[in-house]
Short mmCIF file of N, CA and C in Angstrom, two decimals:
data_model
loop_
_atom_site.label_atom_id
_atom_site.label_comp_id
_atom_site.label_asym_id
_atom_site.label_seq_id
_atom_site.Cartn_x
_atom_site.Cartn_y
_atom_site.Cartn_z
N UNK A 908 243.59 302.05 68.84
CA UNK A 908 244.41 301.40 69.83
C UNK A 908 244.90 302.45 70.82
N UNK A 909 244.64 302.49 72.35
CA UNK A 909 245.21 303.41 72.98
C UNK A 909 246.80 302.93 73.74
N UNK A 910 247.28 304.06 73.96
CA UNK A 910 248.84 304.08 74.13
C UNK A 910 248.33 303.37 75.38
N UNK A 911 249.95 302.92 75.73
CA UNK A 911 250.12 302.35 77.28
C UNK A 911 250.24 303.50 78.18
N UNK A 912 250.32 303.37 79.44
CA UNK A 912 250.05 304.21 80.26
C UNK A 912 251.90 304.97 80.49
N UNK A 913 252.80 303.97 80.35
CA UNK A 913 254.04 304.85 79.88
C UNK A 913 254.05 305.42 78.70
N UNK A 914 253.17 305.24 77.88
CA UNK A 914 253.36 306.32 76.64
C UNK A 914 252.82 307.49 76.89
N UNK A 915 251.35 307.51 77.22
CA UNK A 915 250.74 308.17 77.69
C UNK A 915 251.83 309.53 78.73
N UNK A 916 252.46 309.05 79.32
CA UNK A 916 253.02 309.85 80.16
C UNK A 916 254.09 310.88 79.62
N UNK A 917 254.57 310.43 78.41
CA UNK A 917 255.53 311.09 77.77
C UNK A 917 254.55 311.94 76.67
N UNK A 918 253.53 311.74 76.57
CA UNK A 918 252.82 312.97 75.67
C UNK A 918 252.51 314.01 76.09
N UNK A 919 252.47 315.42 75.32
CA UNK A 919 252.17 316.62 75.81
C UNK A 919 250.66 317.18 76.17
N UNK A 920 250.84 317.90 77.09
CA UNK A 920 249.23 318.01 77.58
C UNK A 920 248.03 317.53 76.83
N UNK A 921 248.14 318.65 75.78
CA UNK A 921 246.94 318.36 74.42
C UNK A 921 246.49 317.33 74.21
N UNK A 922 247.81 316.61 73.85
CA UNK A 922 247.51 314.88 72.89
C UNK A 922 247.30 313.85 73.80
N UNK A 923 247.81 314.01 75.45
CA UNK A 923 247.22 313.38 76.32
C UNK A 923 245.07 313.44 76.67
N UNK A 924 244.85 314.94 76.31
CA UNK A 924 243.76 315.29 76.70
C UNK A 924 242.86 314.67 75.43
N UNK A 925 243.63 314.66 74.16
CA UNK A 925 242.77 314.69 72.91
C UNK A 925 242.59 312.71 72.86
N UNK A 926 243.73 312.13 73.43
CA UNK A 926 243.96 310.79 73.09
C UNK A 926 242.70 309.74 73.47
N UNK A 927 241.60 309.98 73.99
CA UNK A 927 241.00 309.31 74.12
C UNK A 927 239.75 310.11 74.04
N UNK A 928 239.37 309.91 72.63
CA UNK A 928 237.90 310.20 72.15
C UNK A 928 236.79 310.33 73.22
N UNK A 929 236.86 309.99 73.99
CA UNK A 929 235.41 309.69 75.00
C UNK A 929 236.07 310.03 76.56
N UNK A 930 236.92 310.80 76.27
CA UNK A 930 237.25 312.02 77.75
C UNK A 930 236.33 312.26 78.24
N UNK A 931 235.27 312.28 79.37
CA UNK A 931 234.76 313.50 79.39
C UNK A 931 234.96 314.97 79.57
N UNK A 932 236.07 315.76 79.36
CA UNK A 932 236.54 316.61 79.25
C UNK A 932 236.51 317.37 78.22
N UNK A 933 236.97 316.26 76.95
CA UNK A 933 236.44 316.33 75.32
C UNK A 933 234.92 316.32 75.04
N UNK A 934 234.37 315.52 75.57
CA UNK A 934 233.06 315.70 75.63
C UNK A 934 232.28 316.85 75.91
N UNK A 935 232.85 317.42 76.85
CA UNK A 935 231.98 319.00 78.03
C UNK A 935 233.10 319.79 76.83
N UNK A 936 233.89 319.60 76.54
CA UNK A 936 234.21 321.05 75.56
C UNK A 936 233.56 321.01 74.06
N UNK A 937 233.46 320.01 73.89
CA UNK A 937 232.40 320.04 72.18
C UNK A 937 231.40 320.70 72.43
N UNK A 938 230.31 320.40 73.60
CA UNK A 938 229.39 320.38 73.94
C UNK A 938 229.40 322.05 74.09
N UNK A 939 229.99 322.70 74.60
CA UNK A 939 230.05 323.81 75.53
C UNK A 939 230.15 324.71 73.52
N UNK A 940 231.40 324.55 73.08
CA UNK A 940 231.27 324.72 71.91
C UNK A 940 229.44 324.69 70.83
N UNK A 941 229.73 323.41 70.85
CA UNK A 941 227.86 323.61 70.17
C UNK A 941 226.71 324.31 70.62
N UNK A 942 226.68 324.27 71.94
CA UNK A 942 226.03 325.34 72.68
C UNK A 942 226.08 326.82 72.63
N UNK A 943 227.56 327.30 72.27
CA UNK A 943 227.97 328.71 72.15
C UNK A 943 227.81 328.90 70.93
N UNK A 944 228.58 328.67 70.25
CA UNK A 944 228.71 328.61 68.45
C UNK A 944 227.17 329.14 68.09
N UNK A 945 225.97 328.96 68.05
CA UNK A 945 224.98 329.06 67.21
C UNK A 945 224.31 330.30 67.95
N UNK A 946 224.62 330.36 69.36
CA UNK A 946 223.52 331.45 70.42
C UNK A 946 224.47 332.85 70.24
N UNK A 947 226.11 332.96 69.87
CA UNK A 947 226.94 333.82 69.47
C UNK A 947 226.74 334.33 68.32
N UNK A 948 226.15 333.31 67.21
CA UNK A 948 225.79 334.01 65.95
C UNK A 948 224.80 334.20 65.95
N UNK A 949 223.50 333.92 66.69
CA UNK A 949 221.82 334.64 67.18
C UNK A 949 222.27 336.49 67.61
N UNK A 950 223.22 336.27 68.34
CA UNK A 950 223.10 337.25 69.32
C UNK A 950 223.62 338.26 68.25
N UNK A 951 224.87 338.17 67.30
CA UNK A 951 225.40 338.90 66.45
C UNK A 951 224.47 339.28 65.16
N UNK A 952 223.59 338.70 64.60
CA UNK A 952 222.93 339.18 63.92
C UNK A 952 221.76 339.68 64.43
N UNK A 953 221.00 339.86 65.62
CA UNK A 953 219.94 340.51 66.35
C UNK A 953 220.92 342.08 66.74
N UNK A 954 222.34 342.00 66.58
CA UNK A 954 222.84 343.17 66.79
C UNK A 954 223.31 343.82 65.59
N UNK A 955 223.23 343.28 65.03
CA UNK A 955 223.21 343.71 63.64
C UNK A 955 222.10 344.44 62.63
N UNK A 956 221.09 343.59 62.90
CA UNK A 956 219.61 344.21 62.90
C UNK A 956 219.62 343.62 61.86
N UNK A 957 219.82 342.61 61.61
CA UNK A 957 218.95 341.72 60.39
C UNK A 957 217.60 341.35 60.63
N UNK A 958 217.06 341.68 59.62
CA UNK A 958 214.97 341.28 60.21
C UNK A 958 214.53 340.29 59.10
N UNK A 959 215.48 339.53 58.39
CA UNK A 959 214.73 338.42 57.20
C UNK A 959 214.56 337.54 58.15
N UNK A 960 212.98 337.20 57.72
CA UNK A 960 212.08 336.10 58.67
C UNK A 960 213.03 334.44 58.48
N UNK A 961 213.47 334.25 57.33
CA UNK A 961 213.94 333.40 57.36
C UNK A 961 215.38 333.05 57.80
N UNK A 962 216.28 334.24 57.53
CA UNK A 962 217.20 333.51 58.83
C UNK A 962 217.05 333.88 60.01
N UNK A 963 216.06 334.42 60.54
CA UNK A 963 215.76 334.40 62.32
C UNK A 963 215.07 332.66 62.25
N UNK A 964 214.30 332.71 61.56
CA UNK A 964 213.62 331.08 61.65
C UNK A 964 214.56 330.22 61.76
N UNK A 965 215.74 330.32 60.68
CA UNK A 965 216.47 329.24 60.64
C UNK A 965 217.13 329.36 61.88
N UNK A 966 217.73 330.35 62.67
CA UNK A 966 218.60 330.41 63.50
C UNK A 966 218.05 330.00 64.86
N UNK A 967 216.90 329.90 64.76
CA UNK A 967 215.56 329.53 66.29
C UNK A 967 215.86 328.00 65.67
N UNK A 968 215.97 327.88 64.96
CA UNK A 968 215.94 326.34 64.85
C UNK A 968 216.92 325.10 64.95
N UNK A 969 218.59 326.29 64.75
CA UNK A 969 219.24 325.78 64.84
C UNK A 969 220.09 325.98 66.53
N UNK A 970 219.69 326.97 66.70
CA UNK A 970 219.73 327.25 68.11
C UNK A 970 219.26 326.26 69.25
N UNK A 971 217.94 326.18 69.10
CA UNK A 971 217.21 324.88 69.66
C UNK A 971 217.45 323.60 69.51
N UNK A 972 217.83 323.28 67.98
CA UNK A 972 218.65 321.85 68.26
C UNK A 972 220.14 321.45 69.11
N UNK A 973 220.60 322.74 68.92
CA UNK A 973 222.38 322.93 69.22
C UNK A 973 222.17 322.83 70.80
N UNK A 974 221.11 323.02 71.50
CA UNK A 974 220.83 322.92 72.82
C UNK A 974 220.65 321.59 73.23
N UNK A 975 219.68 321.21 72.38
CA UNK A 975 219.37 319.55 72.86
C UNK A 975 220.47 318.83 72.66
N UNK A 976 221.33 318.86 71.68
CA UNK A 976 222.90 318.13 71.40
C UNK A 976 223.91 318.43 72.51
N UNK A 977 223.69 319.53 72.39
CA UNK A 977 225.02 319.68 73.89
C UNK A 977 224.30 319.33 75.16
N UNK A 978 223.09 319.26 75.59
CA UNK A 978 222.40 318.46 76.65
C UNK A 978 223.04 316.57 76.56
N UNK A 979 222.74 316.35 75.35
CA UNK A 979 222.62 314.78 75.56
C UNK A 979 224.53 314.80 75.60
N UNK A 980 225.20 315.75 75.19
CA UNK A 980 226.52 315.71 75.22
C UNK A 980 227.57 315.79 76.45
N UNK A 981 226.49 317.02 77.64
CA UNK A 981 227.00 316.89 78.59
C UNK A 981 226.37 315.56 79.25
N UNK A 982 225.11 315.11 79.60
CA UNK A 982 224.70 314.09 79.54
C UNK A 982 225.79 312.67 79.78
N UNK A 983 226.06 312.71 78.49
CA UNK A 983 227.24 311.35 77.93
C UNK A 983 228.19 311.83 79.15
N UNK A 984 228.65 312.50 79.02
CA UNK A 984 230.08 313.42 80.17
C UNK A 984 229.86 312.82 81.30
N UNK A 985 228.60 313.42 81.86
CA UNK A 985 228.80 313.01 83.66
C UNK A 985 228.84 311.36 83.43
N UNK A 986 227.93 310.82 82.56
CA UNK A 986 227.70 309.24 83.34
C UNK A 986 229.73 308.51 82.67
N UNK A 987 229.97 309.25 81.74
CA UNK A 987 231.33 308.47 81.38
C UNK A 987 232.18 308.84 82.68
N UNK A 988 231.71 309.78 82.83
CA UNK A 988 232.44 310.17 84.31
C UNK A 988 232.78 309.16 85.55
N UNK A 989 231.51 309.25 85.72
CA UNK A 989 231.00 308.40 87.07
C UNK A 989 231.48 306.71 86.69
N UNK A 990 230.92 306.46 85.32
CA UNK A 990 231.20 304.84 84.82
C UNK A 990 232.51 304.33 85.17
N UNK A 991 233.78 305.50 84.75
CA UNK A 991 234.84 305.09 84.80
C UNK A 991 235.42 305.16 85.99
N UNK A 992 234.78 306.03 87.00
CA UNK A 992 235.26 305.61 88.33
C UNK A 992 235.57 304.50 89.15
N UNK A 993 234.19 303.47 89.01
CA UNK A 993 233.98 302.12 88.98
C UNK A 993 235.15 300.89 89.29
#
């Protein structure tokens, strides 16, 4: 159930920003998150010099999905964007 728009007004930044699941704002920051999160821990263990084939494999793999998710994530973002302009 979302607050009324006088409730809304009396909440603090955060819980205003967090209060509606399908922000796109919330959206572009998950996204931006899933995107970073997996290419930050690629980059830290290639500096590390880990050479087991299998977690470079796993990490190409999870890397590459974490891309396509935050694509269809920013994705969702612009058109909720634009929808709610309407």
């Amino acid at each position: 159930m979302e607050p009324n728009k006088s409730e809304n007004r009396n909440l603090s930044l955060k819980d205003r920003f967090f209060a509606n699941a399908l922000n796109p704002m919330v959206l572009i920051a998950v996204a931006v998150l899933v995107s970073l999160l997996p290419q930050a821990v690629n980059i830290l263990v290639g500096l590390l010099g880990i050479e087991s084939e299998f977690i470079l494999n796993t990490l190409t793999v999870v890397v590459e999905n974490a891309t396509k998710i935050s694509g269809v994530l920013f994705g969702a973002a612009f058109l909720l964007f634009f929808f709610r302009r309407r």
